[in-house]
JSON list of C-alpha atoms and ligand atoms in Angstrom, two decimals:
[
{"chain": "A", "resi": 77, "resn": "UNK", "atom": "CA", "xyz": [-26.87, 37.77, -13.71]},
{"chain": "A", "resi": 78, "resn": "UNK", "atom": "CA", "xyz": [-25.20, 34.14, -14.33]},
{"chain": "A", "resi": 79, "resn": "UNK", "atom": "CA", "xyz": [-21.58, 34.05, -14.85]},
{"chain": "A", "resi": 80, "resn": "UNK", "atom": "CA", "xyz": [-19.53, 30.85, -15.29]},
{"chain": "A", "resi": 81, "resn": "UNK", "atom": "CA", "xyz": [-16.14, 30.23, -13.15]},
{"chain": "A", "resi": 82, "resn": "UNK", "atom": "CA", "xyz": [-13.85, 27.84, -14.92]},
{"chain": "A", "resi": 83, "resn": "UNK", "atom": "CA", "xyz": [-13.84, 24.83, -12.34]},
{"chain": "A", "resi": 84, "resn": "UNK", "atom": "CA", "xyz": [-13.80, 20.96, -12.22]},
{"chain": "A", "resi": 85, "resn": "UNK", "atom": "CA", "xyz": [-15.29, 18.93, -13.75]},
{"chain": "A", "resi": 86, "resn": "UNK", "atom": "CA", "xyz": [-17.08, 21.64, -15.93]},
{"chain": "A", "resi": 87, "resn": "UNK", "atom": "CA", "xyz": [-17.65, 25.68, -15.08]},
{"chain": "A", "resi": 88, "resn": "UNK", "atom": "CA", "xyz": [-19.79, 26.14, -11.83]},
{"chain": "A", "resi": 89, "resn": "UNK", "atom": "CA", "xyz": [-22.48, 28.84, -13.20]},
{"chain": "A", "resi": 90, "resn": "UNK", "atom": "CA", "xyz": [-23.20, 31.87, -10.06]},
{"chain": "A", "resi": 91, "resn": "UNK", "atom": "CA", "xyz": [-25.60, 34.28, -9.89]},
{"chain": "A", "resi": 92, "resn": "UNK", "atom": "CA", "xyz": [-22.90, 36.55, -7.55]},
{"chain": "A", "resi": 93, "resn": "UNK", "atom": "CA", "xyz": [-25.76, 37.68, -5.55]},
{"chain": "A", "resi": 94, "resn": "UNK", "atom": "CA", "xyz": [-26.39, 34.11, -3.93]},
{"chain": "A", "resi": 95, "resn": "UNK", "atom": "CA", "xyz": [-22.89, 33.35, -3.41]},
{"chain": "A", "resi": 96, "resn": "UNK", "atom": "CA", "xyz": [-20.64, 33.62, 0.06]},
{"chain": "A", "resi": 97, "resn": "UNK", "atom": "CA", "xyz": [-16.90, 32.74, 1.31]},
{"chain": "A", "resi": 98, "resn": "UNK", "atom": "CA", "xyz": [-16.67, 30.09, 4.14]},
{"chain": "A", "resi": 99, "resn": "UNK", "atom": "CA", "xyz": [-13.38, 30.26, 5.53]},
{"chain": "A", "resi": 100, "resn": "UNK", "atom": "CA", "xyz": [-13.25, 27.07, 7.70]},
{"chain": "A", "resi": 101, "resn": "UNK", "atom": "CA", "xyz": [-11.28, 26.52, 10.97]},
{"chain": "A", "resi": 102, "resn": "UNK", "atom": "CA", "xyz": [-7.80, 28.73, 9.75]},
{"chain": "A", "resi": 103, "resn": "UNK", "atom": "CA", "xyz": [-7.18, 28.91, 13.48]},
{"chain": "A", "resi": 104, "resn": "UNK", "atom": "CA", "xyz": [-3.81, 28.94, 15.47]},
{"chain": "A", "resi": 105, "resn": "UNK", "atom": "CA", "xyz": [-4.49, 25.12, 16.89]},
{"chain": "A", "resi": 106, "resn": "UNK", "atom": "CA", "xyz": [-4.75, 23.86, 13.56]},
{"chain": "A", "resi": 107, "resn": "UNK", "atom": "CA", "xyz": [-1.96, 26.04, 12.33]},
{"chain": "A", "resi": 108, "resn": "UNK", "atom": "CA", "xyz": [0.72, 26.61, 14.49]},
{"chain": "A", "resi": 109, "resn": "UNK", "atom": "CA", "xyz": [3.17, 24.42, 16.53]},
{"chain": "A", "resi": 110, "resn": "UNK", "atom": "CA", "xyz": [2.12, 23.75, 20.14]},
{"chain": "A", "resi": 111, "resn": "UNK", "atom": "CA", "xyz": [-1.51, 23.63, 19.21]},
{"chain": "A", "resi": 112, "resn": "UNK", "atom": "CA", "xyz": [-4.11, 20.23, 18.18]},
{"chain": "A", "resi": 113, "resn": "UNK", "atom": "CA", "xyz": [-2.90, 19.68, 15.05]},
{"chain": "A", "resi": 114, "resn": "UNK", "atom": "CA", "xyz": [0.54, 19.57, 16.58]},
{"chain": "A", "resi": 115, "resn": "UNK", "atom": "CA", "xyz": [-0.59, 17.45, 19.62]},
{"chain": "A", "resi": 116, "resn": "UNK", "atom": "CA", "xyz": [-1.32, 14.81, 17.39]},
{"chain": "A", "resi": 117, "resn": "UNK", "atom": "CA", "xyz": [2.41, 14.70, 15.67]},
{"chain": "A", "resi": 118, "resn": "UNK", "atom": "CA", "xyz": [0.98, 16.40, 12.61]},
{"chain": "A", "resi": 119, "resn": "UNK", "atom": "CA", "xyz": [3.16, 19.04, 10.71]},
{"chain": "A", "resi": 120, "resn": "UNK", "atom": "CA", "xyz": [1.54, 22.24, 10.32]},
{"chain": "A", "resi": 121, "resn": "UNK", "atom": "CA", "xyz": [3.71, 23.66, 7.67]},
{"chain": "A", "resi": 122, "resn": "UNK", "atom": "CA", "xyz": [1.48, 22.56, 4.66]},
{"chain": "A", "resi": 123, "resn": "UNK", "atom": "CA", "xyz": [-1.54, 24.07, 6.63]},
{"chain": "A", "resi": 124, "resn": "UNK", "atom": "CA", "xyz": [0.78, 27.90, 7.02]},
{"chain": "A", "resi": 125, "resn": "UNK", "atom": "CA", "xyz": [1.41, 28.03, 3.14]},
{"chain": "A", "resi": 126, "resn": "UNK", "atom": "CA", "xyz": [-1.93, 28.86, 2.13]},
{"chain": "A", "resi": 127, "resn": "UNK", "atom": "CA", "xyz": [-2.51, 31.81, 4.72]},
{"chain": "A", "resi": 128, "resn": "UNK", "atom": "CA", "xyz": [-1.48, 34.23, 1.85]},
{"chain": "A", "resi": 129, "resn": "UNK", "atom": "CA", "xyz": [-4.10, 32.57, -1.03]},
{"chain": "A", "resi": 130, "resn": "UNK", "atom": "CA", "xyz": [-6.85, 32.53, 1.61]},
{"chain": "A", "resi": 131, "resn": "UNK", "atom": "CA", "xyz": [-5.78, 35.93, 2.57]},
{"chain": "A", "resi": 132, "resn": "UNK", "atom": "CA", "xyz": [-6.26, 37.14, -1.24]},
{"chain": "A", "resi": 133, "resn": "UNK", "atom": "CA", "xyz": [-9.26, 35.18, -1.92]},
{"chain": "A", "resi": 134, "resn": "UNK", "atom": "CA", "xyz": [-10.71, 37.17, 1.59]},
{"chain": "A", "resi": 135, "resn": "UNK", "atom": "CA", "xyz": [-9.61, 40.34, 0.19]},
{"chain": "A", "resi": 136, "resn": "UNK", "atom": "CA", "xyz": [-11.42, 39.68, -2.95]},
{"chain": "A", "resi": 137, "resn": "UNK", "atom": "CA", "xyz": [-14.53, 38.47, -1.69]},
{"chain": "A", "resi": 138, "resn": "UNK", "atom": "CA", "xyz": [-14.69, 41.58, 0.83]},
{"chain": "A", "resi": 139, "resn": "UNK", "atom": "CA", "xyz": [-13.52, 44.41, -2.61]},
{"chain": "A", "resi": 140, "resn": "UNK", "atom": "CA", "xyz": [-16.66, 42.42, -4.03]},
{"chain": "A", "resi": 141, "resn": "UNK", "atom": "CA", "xyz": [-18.64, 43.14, -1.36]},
{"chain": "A", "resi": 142, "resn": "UNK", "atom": "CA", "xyz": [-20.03, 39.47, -0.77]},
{"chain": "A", "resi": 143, "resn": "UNK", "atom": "CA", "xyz": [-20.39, 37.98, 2.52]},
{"chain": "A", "resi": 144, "resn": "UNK", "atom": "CA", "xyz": [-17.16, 36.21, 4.35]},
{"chain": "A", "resi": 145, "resn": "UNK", "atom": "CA", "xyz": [-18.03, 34.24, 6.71]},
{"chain": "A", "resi": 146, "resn": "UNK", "atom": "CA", "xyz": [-15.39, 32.50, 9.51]},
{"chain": "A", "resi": 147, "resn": "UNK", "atom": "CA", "xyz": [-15.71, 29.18, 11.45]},
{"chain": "A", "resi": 148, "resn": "UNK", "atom": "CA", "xyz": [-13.52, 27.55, 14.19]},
{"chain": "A", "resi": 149, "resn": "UNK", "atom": "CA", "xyz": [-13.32, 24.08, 15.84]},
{"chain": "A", "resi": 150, "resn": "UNK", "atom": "CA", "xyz": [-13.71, 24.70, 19.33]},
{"chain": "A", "resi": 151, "resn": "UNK", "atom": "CA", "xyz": [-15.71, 23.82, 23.01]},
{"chain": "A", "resi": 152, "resn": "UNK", "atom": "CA", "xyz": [-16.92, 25.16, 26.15]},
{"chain": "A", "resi": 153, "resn": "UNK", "atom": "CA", "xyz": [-15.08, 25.87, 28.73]},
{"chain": "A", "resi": 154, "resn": "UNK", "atom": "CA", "xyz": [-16.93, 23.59, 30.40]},
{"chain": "A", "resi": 155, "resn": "UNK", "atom": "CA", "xyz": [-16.61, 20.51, 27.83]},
{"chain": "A", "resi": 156, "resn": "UNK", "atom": "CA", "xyz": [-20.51, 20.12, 27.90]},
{"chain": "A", "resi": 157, "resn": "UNK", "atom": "CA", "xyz": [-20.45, 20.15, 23.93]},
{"chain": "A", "resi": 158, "resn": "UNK", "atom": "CA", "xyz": [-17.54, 17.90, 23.56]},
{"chain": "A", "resi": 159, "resn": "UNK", "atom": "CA", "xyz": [-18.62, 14.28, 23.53]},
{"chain": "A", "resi": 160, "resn": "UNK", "atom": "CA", "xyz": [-16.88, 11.72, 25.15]},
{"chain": "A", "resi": 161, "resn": "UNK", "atom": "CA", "xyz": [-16.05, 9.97, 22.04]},
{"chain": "A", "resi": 162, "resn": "UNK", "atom": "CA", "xyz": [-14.34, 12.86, 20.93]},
{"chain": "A", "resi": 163, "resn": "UNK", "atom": "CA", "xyz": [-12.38, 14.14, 23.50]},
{"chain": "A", "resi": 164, "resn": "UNK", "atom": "CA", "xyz": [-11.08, 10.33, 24.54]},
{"chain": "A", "resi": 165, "resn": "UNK", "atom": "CA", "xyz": [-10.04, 9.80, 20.41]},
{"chain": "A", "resi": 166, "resn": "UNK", "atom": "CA", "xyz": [-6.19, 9.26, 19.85]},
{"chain": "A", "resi": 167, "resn": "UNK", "atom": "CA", "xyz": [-3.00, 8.18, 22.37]},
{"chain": "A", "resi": 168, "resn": "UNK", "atom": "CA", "xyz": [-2.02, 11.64, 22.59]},
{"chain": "A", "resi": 169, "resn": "UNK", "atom": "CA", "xyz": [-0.69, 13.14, 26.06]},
{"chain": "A", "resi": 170, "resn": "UNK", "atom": "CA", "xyz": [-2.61, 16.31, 25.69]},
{"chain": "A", "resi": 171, "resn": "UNK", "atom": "CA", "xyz": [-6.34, 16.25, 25.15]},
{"chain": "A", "resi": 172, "resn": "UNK", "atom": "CA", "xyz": [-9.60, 18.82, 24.18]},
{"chain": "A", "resi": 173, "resn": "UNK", "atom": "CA", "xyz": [-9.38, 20.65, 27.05]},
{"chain": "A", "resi": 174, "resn": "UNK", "atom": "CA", "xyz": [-5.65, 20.17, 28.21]},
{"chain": "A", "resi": 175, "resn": "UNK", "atom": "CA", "xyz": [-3.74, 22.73, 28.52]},
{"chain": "A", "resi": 176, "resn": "UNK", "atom": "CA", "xyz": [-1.03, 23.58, 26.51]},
{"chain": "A", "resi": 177, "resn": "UNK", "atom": "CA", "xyz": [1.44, 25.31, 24.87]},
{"chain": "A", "resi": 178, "resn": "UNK", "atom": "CA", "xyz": [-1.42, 27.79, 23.28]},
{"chain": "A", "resi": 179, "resn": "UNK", "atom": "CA", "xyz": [-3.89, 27.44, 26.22]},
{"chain": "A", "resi": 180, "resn": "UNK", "atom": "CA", "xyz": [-6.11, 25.15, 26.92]},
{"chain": "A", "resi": 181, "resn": "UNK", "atom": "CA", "xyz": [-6.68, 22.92, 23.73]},
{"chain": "A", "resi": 182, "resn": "UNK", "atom": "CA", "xyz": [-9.36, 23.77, 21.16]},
{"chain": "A", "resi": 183, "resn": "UNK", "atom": "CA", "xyz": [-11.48, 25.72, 23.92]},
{"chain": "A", "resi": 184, "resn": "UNK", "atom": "CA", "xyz": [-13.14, 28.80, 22.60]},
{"chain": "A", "resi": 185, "resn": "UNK", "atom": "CA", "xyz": [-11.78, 32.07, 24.35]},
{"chain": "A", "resi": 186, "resn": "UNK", "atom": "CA", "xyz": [-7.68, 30.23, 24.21]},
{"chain": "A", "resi": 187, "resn": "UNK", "atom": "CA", "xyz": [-5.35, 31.45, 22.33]},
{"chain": "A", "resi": 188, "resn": "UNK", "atom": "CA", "xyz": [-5.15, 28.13, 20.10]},
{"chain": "A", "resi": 189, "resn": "UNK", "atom": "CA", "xyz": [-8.99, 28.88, 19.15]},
{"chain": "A", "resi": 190, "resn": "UNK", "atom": "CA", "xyz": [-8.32, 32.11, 17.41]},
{"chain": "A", "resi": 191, "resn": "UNK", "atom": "CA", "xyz": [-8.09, 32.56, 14.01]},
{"chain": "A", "resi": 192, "resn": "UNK", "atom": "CA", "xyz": [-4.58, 33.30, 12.52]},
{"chain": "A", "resi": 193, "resn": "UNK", "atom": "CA", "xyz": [-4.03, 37.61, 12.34]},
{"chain": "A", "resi": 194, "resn": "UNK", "atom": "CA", "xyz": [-3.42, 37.19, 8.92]},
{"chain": "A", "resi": 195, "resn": "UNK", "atom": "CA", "xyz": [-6.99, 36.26, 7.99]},
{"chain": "A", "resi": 196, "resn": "UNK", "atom": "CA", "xyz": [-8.54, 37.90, 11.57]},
{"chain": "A", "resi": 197, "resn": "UNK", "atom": "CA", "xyz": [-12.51, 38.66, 10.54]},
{"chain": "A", "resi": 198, "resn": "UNK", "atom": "CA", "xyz": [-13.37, 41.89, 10.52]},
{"chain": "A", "resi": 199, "resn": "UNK", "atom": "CA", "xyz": [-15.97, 43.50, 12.51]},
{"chain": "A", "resi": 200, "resn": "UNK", "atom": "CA", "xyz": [-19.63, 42.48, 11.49]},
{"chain": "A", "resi": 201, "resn": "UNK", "atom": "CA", "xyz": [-18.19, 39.17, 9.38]},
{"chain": "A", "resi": 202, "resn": "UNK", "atom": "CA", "xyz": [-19.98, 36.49, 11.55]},
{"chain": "A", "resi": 203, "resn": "UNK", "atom": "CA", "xyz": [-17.67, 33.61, 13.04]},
{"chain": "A", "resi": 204, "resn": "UNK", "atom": "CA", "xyz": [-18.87, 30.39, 13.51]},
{"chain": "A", "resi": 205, "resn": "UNK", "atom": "CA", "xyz": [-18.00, 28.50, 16.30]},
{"chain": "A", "resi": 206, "resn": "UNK", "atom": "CA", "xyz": [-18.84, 24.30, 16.12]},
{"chain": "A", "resi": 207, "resn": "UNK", "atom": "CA", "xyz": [-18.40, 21.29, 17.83]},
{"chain": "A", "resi": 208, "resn": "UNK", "atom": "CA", "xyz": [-17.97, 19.07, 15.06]},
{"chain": "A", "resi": 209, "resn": "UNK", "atom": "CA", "xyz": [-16.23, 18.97, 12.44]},
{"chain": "A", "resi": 210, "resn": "UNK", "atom": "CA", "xyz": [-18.83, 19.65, 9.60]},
{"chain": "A", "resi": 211, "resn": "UNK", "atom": "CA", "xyz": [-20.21, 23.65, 10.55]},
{"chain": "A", "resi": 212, "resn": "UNK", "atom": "CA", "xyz": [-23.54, 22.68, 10.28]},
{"chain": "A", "resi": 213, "resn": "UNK", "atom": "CA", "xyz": [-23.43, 20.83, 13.24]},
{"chain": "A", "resi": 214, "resn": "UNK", "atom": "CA", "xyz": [-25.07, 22.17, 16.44]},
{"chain": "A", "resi": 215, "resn": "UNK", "atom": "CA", "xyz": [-24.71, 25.80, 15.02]},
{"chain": "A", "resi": 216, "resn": "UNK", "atom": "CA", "xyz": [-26.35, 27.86, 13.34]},
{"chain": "A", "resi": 217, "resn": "UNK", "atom": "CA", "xyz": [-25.14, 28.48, 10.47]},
{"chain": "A", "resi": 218, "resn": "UNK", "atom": "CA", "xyz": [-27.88, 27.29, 7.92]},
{"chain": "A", "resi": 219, "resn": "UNK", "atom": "CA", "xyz": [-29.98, 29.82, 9.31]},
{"chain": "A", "resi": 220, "resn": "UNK", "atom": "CA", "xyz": [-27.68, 32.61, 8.98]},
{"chain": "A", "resi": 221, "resn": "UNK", "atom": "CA", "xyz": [-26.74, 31.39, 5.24]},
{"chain": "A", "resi": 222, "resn": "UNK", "atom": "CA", "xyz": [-30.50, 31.90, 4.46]},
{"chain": "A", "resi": 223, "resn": "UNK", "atom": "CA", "xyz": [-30.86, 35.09, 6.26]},
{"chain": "A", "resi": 224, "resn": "UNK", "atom": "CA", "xyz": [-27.52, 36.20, 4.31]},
{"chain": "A", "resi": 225, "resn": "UNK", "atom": "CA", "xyz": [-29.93, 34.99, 1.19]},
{"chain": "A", "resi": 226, "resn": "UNK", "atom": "CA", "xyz": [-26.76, 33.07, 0.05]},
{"chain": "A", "resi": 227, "resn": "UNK", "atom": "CA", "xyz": [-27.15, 29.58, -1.97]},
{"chain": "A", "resi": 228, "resn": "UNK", "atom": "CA", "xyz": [-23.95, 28.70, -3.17]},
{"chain": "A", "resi": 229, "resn": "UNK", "atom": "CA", "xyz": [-20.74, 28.65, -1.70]},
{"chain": "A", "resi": 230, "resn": "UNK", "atom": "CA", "xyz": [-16.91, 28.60, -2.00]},
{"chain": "A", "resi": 231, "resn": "UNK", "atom": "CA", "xyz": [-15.12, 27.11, 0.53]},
{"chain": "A", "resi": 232, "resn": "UNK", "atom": "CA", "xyz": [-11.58, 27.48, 1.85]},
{"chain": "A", "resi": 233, "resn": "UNK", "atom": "CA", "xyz": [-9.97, 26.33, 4.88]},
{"chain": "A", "resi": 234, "resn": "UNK", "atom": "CA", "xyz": [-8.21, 23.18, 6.28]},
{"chain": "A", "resi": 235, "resn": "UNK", "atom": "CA", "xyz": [-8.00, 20.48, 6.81]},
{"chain": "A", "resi": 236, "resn": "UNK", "atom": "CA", "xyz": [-9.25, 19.52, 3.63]},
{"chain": "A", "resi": 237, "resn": "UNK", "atom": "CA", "xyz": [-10.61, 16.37, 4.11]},
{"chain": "A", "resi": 238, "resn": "UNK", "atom": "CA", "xyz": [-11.95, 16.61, 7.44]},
{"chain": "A", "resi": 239, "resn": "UNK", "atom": "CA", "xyz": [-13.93, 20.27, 8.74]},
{"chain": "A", "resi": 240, "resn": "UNK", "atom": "CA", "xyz": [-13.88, 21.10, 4.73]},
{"chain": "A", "resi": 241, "resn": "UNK", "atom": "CA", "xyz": [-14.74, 18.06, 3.38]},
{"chain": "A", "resi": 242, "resn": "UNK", "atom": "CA", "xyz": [-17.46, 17.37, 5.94]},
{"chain": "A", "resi": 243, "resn": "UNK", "atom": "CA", "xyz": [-18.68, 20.90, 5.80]},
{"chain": "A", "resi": 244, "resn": "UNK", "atom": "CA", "xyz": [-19.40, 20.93, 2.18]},
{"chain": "A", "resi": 245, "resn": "UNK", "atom": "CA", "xyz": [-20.90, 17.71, 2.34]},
{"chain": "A", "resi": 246, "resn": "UNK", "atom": "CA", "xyz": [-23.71, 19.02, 4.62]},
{"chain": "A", "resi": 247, "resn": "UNK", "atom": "CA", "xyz": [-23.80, 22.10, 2.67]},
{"chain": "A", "resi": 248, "resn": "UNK", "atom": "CA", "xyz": [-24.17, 19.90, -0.29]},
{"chain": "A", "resi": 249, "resn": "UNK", "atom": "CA", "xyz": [-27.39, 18.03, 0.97]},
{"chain": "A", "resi": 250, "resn": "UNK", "atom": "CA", "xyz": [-28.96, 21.33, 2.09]},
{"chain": "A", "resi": 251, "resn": "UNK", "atom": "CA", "xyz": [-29.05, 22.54, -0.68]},
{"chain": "A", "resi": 252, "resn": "UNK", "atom": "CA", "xyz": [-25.91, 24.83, -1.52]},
{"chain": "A", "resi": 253, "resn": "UNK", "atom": "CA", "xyz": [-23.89, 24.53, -4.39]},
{"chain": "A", "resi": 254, "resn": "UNK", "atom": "CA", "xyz": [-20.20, 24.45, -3.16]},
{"chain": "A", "resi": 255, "resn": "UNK", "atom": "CA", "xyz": [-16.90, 25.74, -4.92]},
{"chain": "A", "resi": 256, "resn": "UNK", "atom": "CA", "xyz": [-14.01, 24.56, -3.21]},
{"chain": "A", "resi": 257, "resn": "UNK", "atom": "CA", "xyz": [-11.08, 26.78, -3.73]},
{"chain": "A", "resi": 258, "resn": "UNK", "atom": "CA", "xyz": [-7.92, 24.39, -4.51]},
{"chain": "A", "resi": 259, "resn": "UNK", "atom": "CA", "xyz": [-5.16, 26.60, -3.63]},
{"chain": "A", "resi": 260, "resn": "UNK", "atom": "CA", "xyz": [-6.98, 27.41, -0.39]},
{"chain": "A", "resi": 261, "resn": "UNK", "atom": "CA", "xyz": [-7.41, 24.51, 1.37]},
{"chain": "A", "resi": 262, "resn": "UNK", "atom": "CA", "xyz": [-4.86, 22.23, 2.61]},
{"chain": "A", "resi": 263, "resn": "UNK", "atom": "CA", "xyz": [-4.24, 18.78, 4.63]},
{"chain": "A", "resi": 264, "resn": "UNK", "atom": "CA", "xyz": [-1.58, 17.14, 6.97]},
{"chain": "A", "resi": 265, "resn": "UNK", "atom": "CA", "xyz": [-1.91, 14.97, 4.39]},
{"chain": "A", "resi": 266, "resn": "UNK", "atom": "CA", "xyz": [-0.90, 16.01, 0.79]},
{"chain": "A", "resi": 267, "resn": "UNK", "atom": "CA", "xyz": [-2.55, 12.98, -0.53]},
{"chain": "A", "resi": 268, "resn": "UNK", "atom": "CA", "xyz": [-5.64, 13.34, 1.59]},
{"chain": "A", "resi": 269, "resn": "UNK", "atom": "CA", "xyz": [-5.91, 17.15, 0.00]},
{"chain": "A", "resi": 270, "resn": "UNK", "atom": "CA", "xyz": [-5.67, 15.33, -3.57]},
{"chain": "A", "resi": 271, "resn": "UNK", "atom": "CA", "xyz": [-8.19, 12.77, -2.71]},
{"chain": "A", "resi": 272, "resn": "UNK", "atom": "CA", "xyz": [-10.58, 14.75, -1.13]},
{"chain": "A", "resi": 273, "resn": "UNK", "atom": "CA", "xyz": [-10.38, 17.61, -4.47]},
{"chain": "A", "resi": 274, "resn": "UNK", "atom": "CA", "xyz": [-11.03, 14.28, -6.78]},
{"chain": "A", "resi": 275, "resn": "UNK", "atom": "CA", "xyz": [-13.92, 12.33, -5.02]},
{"chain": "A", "resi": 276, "resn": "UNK", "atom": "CA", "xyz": [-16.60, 16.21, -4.42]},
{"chain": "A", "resi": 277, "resn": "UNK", "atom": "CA", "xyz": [-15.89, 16.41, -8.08]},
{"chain": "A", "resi": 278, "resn": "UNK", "atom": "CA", "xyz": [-16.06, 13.13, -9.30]},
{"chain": "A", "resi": 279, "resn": "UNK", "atom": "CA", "xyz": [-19.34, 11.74, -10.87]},
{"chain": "A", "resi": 280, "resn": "UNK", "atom": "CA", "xyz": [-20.28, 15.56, -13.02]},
{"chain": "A", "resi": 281, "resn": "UNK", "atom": "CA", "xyz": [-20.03, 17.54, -9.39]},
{"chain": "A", "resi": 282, "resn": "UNK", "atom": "CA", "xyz": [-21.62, 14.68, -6.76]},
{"chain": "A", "resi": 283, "resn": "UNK", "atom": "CA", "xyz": [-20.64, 17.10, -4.41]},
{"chain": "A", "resi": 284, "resn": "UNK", "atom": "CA", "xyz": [-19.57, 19.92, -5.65]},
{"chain": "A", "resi": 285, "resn": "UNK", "atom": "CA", "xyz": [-17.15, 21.83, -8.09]},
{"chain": "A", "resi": 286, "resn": "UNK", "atom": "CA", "xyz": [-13.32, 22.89, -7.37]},
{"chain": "A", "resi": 287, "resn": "UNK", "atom": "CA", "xyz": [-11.18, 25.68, -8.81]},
{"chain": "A", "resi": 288, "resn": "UNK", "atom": "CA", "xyz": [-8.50, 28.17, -8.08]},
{"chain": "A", "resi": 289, "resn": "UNK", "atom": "CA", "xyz": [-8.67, 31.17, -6.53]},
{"chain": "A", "resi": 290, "resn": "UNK", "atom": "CA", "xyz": [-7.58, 33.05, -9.61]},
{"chain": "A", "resi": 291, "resn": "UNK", "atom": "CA", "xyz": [-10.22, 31.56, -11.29]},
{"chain": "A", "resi": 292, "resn": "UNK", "atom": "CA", "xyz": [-12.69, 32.31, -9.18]},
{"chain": "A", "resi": 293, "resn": "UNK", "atom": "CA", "xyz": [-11.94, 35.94, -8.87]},
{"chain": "A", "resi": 294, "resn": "UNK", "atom": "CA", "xyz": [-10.94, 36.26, -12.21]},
{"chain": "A", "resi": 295, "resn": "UNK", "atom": "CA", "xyz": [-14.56, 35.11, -12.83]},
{"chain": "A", "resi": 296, "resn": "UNK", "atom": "CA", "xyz": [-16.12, 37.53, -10.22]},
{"chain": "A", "resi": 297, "resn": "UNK", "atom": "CA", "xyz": [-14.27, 40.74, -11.36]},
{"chain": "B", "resi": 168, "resn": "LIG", "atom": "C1", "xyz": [-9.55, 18.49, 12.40]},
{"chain": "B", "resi": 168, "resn": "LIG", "atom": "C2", "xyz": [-10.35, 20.34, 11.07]},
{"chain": "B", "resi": 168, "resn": "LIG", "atom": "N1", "xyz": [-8.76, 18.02, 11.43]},
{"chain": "B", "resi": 168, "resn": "LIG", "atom": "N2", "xyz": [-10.60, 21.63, 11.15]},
{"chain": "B", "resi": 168, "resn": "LIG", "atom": "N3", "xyz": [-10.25, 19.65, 12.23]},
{"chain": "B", "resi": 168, "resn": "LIG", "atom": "O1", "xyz": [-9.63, 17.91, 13.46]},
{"chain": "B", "resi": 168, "resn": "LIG", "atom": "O2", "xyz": [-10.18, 19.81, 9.99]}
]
């Protein structure tokens, strides 16, 4: 069964069967005051607002029945998967692996690393945990896409146009079609957000389509 979701720059034709949620990096060091994001003089309001739109699209996407499937930005305790080059970036005070006002910063097990209760996966929804920024790094979460038999993907998360951006882009050269829900995604940087949405769809879909989350469950329903 093919059915077409209204998206930019023209509809983005699914077979539902094929087709999963990625919910990237919606976690309380991204999110919330006191965590990464923060630490690096960012405002994380613009990143809050979309908790209830990625909350809905969730909820839809589980009614459905269709995989949901969660990443978050985070290390070792021990550092050993946090190069150098990343954890030296930036003049901020507090570091990967500092600790801080949510624990100990963007270290898997911290408070900071968890994902915001609002959108908390539910048991058996696998959670992706990755050293980079795009989620294909070092994890393994092409082989759990095919095991999942999924081939297309829509994509929600922050920020947009870093862990989504770079996430869809591998996605895009292994092979998955990606959706990137507008309303469920968001930046630091409003413009950033609007760049990012133009250049995956520019050139008929180079990387990939974009549409609402009405749209898309609109479509799905
Ligand atoms: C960043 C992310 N911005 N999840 N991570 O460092 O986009």
């Amino acid at each position: 069964m093919t059915l077409r979701i209204p998206a930019a720059p023209y509809p983005f034709a699914t077979d539902p069967a094929t087709l999963g949620l990625l919910v990237i990096d919606m976690q309380r060091d991204f999110l919330e005051p006191g965590g990464f994001g923060a630490s690096l003089g960012n405002d994380t309001r613009p990143l809050r607002a979309i908790v209830p739109t990625v909350r809905y699209l969730l909820a839809g996407f589980r009614a459905l029945g269709r995989p949901v499937i969660h990443t978050r930005e985070c290390h070792r305790a021990d550092l050993s998967d946090c190069p150098p080059a990343k954890r030296e970036r930036g003049r901020s005070r507090l570091r990967i692996g500092d600790r801080g006002p949510l624990g100990r910063i963007l270290v898997a097990g911290e408070p900071g690393s968890a994902i915001v209760p609002e959108l908390a996966p539910r048991p058996g929804e696998p959670v992706i945990d990755k050293p980079g920024k795009g989620a294909f790094c070092r994890t393994g979460l092409d082989n759990l896409l095919r095991d999942l038999r999924l081939r297309q993907l829509v994509l929600a998360g922050v920020t947009t146009e870093v862990c989504v951006q770079s996430t869809m882009r591998e996605a895009n050269d292994r092979g998955y079609a990606c959706l990137l829900a507008t309303d469920a995604t968001a930046s630091y940087f409003p413009e950033f957000r609007a760049a990012t949405l133009a250049m995956v769809t520019a050139q008929d879909a180079i990387i990939g389509w974009t549409a609402p989350t009405a749209a898309i469950l609109g479509a799905l329903r």
